[in-house]
Short mmCIF file of C-alpha atoms in Angstrom, two decimals:
data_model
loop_
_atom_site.label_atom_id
_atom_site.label_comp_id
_atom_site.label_asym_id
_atom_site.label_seq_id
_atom_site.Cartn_x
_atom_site.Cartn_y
_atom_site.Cartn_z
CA UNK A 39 13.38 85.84 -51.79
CA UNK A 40 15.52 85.11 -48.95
CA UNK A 41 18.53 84.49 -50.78
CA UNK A 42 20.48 87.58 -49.94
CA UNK A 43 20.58 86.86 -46.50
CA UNK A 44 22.86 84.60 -44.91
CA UNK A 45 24.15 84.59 -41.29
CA UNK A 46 25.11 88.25 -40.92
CA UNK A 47 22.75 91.07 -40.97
CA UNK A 48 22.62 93.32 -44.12
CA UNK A 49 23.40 96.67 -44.20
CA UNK A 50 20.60 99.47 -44.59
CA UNK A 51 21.69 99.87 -48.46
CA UNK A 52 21.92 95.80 -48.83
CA UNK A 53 18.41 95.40 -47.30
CA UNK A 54 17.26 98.65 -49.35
CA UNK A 55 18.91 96.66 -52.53
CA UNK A 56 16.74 93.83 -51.81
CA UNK A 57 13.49 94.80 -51.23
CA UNK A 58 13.81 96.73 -54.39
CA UNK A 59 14.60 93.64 -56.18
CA UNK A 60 11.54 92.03 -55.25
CA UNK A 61 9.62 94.55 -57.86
CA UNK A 62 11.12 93.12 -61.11
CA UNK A 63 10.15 89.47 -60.38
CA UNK A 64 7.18 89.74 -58.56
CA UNK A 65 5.28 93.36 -58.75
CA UNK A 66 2.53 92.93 -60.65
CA UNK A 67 3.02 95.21 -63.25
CA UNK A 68 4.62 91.85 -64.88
CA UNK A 69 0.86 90.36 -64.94
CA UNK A 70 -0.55 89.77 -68.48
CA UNK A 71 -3.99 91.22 -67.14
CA UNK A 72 -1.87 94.66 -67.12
CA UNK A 73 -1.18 94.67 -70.49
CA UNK A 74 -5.11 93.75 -71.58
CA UNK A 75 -5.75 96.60 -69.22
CA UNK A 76 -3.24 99.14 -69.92
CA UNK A 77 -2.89 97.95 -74.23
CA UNK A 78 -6.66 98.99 -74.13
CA UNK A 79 -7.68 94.80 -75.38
CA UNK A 80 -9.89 94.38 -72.83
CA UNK A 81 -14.30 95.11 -73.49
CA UNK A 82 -15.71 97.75 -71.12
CA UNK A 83 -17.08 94.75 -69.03
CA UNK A 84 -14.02 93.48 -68.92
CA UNK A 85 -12.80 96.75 -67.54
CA UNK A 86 -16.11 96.88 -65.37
CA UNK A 87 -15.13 93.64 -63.94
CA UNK A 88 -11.27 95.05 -63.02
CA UNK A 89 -12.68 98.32 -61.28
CA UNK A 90 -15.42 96.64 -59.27
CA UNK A 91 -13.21 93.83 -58.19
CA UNK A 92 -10.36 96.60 -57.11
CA UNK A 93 -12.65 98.54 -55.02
CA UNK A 94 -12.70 96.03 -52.57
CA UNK A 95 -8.85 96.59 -52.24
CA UNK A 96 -9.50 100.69 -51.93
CA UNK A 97 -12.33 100.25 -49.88
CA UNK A 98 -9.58 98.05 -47.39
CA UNK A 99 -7.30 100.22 -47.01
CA UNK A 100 -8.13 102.64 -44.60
CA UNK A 101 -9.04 99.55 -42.14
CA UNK A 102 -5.50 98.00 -43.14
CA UNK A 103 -4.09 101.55 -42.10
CA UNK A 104 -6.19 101.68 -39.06
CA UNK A 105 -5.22 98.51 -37.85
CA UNK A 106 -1.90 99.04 -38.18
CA UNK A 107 -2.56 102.03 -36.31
CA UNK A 108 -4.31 100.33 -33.84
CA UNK A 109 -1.23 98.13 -32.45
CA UNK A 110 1.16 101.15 -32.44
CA UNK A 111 2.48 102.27 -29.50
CA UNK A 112 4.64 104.86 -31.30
CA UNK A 113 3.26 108.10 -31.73
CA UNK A 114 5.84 109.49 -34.42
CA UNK A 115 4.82 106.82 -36.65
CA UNK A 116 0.78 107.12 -36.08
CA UNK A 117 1.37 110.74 -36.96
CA UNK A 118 3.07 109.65 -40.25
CA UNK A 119 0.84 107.24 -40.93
CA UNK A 120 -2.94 109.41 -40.15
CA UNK A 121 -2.99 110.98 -43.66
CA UNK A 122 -2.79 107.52 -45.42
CA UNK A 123 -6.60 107.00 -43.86
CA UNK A 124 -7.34 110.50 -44.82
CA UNK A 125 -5.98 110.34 -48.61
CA UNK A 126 -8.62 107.79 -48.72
CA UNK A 127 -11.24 108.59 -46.34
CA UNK A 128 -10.96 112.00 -47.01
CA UNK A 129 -10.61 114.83 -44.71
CA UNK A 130 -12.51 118.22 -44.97
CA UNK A 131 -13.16 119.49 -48.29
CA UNK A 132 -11.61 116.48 -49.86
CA UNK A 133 -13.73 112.94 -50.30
CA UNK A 134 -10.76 111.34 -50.87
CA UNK A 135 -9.44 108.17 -53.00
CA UNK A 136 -12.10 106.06 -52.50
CA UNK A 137 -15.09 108.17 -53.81
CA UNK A 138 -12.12 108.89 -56.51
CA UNK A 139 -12.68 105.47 -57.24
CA UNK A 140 -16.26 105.57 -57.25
CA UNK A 141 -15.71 107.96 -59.51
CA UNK A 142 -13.83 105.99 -62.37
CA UNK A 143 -16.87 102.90 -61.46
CA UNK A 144 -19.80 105.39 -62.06
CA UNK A 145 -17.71 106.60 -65.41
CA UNK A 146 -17.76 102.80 -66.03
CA UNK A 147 -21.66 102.73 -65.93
CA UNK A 148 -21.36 100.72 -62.62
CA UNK A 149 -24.35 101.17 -59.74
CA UNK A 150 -22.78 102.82 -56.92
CA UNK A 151 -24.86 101.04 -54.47
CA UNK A 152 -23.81 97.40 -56.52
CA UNK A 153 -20.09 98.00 -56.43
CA UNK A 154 -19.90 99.57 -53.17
CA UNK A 155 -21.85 96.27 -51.74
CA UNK A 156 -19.05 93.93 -52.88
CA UNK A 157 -21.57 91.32 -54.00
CA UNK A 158 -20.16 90.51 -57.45
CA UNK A 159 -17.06 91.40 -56.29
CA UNK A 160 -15.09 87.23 -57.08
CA UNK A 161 -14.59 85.36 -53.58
CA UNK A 162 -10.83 85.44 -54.53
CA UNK A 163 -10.42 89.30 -54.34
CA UNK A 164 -12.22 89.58 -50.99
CA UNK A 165 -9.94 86.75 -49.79
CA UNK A 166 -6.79 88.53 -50.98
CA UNK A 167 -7.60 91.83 -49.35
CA UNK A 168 -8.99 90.37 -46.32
CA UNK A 169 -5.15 88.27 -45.94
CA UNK A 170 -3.96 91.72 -46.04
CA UNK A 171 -5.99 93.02 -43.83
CA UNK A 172 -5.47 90.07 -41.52
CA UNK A 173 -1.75 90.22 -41.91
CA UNK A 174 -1.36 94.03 -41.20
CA UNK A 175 -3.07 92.96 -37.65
CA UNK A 176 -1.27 90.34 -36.74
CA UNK A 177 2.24 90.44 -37.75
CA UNK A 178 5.00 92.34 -36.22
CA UNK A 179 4.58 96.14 -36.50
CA UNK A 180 7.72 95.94 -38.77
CA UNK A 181 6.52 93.91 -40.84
CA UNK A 182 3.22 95.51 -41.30
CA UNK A 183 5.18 98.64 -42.47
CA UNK A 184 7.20 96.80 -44.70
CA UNK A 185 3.93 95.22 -46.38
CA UNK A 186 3.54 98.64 -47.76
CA UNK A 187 6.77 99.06 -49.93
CA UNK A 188 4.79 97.62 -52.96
CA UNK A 189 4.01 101.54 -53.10
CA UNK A 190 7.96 101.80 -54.48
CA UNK A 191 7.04 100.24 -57.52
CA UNK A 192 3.52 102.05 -57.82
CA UNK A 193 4.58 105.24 -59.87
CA UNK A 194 5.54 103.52 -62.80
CA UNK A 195 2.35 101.30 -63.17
CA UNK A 196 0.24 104.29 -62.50
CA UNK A 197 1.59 106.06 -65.32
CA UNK A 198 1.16 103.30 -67.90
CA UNK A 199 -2.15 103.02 -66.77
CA UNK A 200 -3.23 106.76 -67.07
CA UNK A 201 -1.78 106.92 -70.73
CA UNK A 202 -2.83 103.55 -71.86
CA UNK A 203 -6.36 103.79 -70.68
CA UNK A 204 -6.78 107.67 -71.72
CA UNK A 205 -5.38 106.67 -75.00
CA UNK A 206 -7.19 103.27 -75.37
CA UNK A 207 -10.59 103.42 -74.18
CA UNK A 208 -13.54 106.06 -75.07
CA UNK A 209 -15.36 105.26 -71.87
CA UNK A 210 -12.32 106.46 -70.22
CA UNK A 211 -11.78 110.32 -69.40
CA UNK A 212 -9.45 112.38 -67.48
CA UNK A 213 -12.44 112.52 -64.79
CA UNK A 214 -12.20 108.63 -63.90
CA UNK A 215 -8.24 108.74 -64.00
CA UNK A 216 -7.95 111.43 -61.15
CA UNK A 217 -7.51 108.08 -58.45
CA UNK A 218 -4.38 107.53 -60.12
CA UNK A 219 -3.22 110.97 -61.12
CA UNK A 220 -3.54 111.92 -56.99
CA UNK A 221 -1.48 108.25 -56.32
CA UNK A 222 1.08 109.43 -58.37
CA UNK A 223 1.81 112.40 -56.07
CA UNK A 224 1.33 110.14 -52.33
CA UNK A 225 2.48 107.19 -53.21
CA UNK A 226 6.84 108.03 -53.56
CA UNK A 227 5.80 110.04 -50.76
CA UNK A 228 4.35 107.33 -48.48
CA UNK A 229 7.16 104.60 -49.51
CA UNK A 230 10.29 106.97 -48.83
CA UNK A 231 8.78 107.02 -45.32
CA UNK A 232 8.30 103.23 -44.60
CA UNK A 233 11.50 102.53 -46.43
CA UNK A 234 13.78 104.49 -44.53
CA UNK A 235 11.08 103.14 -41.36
CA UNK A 236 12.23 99.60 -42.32
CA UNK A 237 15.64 100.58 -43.19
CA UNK A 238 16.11 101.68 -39.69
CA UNK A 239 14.37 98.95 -37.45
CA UNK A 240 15.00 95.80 -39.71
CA UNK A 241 18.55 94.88 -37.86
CA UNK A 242 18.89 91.40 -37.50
CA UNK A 243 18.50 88.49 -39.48
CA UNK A 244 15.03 87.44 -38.15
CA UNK A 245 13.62 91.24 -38.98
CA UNK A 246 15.34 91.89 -42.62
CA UNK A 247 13.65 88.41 -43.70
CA UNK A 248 10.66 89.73 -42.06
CA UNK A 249 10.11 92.38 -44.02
CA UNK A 250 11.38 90.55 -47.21
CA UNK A 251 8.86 87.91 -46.74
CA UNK A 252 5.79 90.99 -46.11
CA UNK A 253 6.56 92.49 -48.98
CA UNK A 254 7.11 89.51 -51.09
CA UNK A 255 3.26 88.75 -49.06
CA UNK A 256 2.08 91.78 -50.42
CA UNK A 257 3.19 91.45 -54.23
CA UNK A 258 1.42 88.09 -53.61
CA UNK A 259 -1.60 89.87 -52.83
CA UNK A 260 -1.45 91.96 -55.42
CA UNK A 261 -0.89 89.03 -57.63
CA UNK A 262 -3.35 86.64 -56.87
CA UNK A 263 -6.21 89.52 -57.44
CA UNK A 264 -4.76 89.88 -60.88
CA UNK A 265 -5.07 85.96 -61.88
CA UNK A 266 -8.49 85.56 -60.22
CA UNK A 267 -9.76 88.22 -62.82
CA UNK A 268 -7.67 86.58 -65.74
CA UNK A 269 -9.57 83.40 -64.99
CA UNK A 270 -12.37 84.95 -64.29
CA UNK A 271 -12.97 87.50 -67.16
CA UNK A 272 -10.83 87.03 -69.69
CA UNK A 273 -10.66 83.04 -69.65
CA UNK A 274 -14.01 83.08 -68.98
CA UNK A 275 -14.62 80.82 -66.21
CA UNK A 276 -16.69 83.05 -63.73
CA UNK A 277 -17.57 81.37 -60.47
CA UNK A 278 -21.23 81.25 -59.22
CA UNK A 279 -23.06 84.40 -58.03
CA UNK A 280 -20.21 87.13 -59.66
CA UNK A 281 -20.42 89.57 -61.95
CA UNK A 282 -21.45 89.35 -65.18
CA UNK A 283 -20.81 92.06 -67.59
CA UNK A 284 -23.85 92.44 -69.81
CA UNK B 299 -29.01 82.92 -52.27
CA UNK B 300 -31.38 84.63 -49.43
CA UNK B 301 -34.15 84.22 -52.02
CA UNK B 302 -36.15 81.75 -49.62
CA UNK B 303 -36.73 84.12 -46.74
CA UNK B 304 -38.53 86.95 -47.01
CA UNK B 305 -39.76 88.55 -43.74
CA UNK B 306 -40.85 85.50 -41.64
CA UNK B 307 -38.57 83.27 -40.70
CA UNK B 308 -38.48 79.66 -42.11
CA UNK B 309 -39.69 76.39 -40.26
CA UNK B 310 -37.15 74.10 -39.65
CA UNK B 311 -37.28 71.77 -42.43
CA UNK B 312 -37.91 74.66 -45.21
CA UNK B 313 -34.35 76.03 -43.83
CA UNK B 314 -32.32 72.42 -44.02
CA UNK B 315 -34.26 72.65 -47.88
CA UNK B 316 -32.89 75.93 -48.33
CA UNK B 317 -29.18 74.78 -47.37
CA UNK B 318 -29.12 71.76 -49.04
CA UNK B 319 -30.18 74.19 -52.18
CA UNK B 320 -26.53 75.72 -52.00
CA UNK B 321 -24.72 72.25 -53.00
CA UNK B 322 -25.94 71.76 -56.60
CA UNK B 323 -25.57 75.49 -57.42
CA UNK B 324 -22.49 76.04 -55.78
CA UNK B 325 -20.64 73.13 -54.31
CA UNK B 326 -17.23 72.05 -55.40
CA UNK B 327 -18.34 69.19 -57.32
CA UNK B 328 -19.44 71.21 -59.81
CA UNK B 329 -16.14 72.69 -60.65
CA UNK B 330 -14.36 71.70 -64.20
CA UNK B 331 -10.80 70.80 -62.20
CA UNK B 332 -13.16 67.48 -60.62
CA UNK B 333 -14.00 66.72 -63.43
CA UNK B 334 -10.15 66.54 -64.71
CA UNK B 335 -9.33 65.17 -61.76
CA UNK B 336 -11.72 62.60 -61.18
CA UNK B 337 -11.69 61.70 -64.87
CA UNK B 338 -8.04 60.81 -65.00
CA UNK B 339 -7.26 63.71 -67.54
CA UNK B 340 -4.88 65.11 -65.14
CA UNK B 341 -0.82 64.28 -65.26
CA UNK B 342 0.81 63.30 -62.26
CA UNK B 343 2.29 66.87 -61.71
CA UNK B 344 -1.13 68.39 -62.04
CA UNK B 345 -2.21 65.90 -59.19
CA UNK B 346 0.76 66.79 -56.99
CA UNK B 347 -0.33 70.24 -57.51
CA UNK B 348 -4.15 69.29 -56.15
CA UNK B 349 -2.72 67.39 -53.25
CA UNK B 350 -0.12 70.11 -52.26
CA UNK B 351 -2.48 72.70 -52.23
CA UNK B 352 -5.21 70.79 -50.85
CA UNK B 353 -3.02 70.01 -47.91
CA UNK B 354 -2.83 73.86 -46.92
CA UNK B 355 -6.89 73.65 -46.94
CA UNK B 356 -6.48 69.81 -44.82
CA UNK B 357 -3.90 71.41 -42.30
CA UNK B 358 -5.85 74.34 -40.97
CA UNK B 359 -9.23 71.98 -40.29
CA UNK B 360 -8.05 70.96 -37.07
CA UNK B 361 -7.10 75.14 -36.10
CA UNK B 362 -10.80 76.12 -37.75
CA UNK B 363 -12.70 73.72 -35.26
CA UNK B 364 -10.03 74.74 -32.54
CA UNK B 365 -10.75 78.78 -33.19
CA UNK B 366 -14.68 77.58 -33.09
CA UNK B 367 -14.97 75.58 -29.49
CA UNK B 368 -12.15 78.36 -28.43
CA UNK B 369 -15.20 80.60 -28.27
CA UNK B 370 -17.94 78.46 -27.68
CA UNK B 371 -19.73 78.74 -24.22
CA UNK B 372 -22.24 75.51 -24.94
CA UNK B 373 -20.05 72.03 -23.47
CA UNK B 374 -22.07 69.85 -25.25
CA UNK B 375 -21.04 72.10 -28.67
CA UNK B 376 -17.41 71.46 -27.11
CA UNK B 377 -17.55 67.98 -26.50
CA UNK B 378 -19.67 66.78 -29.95
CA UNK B 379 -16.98 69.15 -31.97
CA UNK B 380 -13.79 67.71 -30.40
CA UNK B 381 -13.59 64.74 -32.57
CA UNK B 382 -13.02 66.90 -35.73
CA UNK B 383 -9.61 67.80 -34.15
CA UNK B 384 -8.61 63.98 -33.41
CA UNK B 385 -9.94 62.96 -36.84
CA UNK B 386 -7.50 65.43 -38.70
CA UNK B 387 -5.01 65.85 -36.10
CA UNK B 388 -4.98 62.26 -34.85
CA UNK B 389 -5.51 60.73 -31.04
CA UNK B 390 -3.78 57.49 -29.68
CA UNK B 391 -2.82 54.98 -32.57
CA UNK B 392 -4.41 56.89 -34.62
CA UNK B 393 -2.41 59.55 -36.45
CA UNK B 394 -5.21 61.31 -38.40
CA UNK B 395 -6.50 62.67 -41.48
CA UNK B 396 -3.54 65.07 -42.12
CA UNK B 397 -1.32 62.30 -41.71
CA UNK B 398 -3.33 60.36 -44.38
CA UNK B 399 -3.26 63.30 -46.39
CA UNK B 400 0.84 63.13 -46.22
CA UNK B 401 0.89 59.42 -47.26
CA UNK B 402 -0.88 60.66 -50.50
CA UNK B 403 1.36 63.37 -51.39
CA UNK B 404 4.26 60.81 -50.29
CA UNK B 405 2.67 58.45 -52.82
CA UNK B 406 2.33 61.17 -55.58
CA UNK B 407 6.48 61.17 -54.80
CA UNK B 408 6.44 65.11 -53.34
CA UNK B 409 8.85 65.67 -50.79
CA UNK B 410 7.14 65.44 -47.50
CA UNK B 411 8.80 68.98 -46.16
CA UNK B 412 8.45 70.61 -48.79
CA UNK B 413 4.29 69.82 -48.63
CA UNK B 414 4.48 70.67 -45.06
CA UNK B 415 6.43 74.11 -45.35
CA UNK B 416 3.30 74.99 -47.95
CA UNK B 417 6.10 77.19 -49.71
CA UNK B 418 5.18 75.58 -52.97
CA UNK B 419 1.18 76.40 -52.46
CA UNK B 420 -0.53 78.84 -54.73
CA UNK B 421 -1.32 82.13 -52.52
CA UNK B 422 -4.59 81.88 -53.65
CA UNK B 423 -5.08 78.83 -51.49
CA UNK B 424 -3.41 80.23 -48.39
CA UNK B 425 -6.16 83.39 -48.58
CA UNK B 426 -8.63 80.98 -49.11
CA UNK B 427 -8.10 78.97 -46.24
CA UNK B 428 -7.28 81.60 -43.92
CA UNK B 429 -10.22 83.38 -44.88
CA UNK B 430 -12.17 80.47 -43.44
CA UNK B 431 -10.24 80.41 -40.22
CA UNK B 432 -10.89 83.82 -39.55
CA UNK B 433 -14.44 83.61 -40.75
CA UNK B 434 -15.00 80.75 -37.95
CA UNK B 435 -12.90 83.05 -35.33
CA UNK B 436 -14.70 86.02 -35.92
CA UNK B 437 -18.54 85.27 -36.97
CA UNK B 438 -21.35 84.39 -34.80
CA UNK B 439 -20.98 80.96 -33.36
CA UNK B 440 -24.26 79.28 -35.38
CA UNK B 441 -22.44 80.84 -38.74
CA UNK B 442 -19.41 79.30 -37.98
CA UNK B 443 -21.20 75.98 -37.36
CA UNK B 444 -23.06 76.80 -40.47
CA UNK B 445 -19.87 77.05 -42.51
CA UNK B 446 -19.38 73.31 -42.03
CA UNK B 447 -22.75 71.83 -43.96
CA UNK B 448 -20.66 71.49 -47.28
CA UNK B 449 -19.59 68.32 -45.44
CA UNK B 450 -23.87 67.34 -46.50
CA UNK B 451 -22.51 67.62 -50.19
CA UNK B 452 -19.06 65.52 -49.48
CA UNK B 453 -19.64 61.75 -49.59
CA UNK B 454 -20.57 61.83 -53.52
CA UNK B 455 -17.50 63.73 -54.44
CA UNK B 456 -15.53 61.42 -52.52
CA UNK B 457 -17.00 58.39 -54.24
CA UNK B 458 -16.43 59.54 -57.43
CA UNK B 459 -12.99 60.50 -56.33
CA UNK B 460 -12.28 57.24 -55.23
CA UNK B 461 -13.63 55.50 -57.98
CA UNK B 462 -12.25 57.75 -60.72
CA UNK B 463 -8.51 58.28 -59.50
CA UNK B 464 -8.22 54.75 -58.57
CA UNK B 465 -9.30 53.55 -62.05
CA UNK B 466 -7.81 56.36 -64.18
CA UNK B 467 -4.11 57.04 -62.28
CA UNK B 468 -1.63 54.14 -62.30
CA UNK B 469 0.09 56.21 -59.60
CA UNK B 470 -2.90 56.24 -57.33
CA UNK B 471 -3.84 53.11 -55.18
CA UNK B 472 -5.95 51.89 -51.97
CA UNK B 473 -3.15 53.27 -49.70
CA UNK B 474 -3.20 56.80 -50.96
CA UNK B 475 -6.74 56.90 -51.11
CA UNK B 476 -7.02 55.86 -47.42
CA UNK B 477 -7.77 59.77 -46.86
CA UNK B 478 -11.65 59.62 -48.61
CA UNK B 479 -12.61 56.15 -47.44
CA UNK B 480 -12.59 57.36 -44.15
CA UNK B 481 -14.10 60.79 -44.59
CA UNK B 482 -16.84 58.96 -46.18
CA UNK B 483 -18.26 57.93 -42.46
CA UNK B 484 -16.88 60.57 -40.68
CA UNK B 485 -18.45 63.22 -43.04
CA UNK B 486 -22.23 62.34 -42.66
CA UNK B 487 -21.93 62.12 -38.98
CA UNK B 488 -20.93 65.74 -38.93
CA UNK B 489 -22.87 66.97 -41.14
CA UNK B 490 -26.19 65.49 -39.56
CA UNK B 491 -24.57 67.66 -35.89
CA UNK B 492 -24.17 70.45 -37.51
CA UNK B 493 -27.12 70.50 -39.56
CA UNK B 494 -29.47 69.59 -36.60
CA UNK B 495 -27.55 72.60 -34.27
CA UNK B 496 -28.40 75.13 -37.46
CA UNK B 497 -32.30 73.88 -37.57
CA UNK B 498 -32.75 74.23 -33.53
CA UNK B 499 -30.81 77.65 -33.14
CA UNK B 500 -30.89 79.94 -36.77
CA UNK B 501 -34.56 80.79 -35.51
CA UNK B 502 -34.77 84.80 -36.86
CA UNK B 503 -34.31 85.92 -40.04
CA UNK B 504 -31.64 87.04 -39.50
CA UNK B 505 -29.37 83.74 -38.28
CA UNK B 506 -31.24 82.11 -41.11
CA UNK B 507 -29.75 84.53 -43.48
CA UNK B 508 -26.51 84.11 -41.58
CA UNK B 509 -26.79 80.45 -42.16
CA UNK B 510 -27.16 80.38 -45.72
CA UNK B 511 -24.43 83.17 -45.88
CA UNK B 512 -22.15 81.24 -44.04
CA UNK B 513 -22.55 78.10 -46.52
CA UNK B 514 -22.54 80.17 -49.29
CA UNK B 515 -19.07 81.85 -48.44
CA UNK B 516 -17.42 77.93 -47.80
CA UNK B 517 -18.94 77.04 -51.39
CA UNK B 518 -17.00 79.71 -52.36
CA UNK B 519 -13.79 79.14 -50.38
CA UNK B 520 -13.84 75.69 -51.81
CA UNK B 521 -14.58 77.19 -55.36
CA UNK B 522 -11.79 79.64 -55.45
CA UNK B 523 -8.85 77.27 -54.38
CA UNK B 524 -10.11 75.33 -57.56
CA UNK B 525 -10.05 78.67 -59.95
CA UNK B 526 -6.39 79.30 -58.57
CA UNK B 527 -5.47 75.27 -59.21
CA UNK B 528 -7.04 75.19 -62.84
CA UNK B 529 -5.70 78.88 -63.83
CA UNK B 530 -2.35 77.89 -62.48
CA UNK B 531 -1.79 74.01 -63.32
CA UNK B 532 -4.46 73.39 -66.81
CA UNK B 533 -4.17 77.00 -67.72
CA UNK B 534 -0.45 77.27 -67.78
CA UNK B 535 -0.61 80.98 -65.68
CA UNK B 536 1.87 80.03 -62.79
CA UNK B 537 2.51 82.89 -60.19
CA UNK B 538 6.05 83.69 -59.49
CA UNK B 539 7.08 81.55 -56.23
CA UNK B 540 4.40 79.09 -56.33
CA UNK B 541 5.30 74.65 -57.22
CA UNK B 542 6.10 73.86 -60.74
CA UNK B 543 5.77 70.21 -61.93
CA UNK B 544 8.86 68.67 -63.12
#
């Protein structure tokens, strides 16, 4: 992923250029779990499995934003950054994205109480999102911002997945898509911001492979969520004490 | 896997029967990849994909048991735990278990940098492991003593992976294998510590409860770098970045 940097710095475009390219080989829209999802070939356990599993990511990402927060000495970008907690926390009148998500698990005859416990959430999901978490803490500030730019290549998967699964599943309604239809509005929104962010403070050599490396990280993340539930729900090789669709 | 307690807490011996419980439902040894492995069903690029991810797991040992004395208070604790670093990391002549680790991914013929630089290692593994690191750095100190006992289920797997990749790999030999021999004394030893430390200080419910938690989540970070291996290397599903065999 390093490859288009050499000895000299890029410039904002050239850096711009390249974290874009990371998308096309390593988003993980390109996981075949996607196209079970999206192609509507997966049994509503299967689907059960997917949505339980994720909510450990939603349910992470208000502490990810929070930490990040949290070791940010500049008060411009805490501003910015306040109404990622809130799209998901909620704020007001709004319960935000994660009781949206809680939505689409109760629509997928989930227990509230079971999925929002994490207990048959797989090991490897709660390790993924908990290297996130970890990373977002301990990394440079830059490159905790630039962990975020998976969000560039969100829209697109979003969409699929609000046609395919509307079109593909009967347990599936417009109720339990609303997570994604609200994404589809934040998400551009949020990665314009940390783009230009990274754009502007990734200078030398050191800092542009920084942030190539986070968000290459992140797809990883991303990734390795996808293949646990491949092996775990679709090849059928569910590790002790998960969940077991009925 | 809290089944055993209910609302008093357990006498000593009922909790080291409750731990030792956790091995045959969830230990390692139990996974399908051992059996592969140990059954010489594996090629050698398979194996060099065990031992290069295996070494991410080997190489943070000696920073897990570092992170754990760097908050213990109790010298003794200090002093009976420092020998976990010099057995991986090495002390006088000898140069330690990572080192033995090394001269079996020499003799599998990976490059020695490349093993160390862990770019080749499935993220999967990397989440894993760190997830145990920071489960040692930021538990209780009897839960991250706790997180050890899988060492009580070690020596058997070790046999049989002696026995079985000696007799069923011509690549394999008594040099490479130098790695298990010894962790087949230096395993018990710890274990019996660690074990005895649990039985004298998880007195409450609650520690017990932590205790079993504690060896229930390393089952499982065990477990999972297994799922990643066989979904990866016998299931064909590669993630973008990660070692392919030749």
């Amino acid at each position: 992923m390093n490859r288009p940097i050499a000895s000299e710095p890029l410039s904002p475009e050239a850096l711009e250029a390249a974290l874009r390219a990371v998308g096309p080989e390593r988003y993980h829209d390109l996981h075949p779990f996607h196209d079970l999802l999206h192609g509507g070939k997966l049994t509503k356990g299967q689907v059960q499995a997917w949505a339980l599993n994720r909510y450990v990511y939603q349910a992470a990402i208000p502490r990810k934003d929070a930490s990040l927060m949290g070791r940010c000495d500049d008060r411009e970008l805490r501003r910015e950054w306040l109404h990622r907690i809130t799209d998901h926390d909620g704020f007001g009148e709004d319960k935000g994205g994660v009781e949206r998500w809680l939505i689409l698990t109760d629509g997928l005859g989930l227990d509230r109480d079971y999925v929002v416990s994490q207990e048959g959430a797989l090991p490897a999901t709660k390790f993924a999102v908990e290297a996130y978490v970890h990373f977002v803490r301990e990394k440079p500030l830059l490159e905790a911002v630039a962990s975020s730019l998976t969000e560039l290549f969100a829209p697109s998967i979003h969409r699929q997945r609000i046609a395919g699964m509307l079109a593909n599943y009967d347990f599936i309604d417009e109720r339990v898509v609303a997570y994604f239809r609200r994404r589809l509005d934040q998400a551009p929104k949020d990665a314009d911001f940390a783009l230009d962010y990274v754009k502007r403070n990734a200078r030398t050599v050191a800092e542009q492979k920084g942030a190539l490396a986070a968000l290459t990280f992140k797809t990883e993340v991303l990734w390795a969520q996808l293949d646990a539930l491949h092996h775990a729900y679709v090849c059928g090789a569910i590790p002790p004490g998960a969940f077991r669709p009925e």
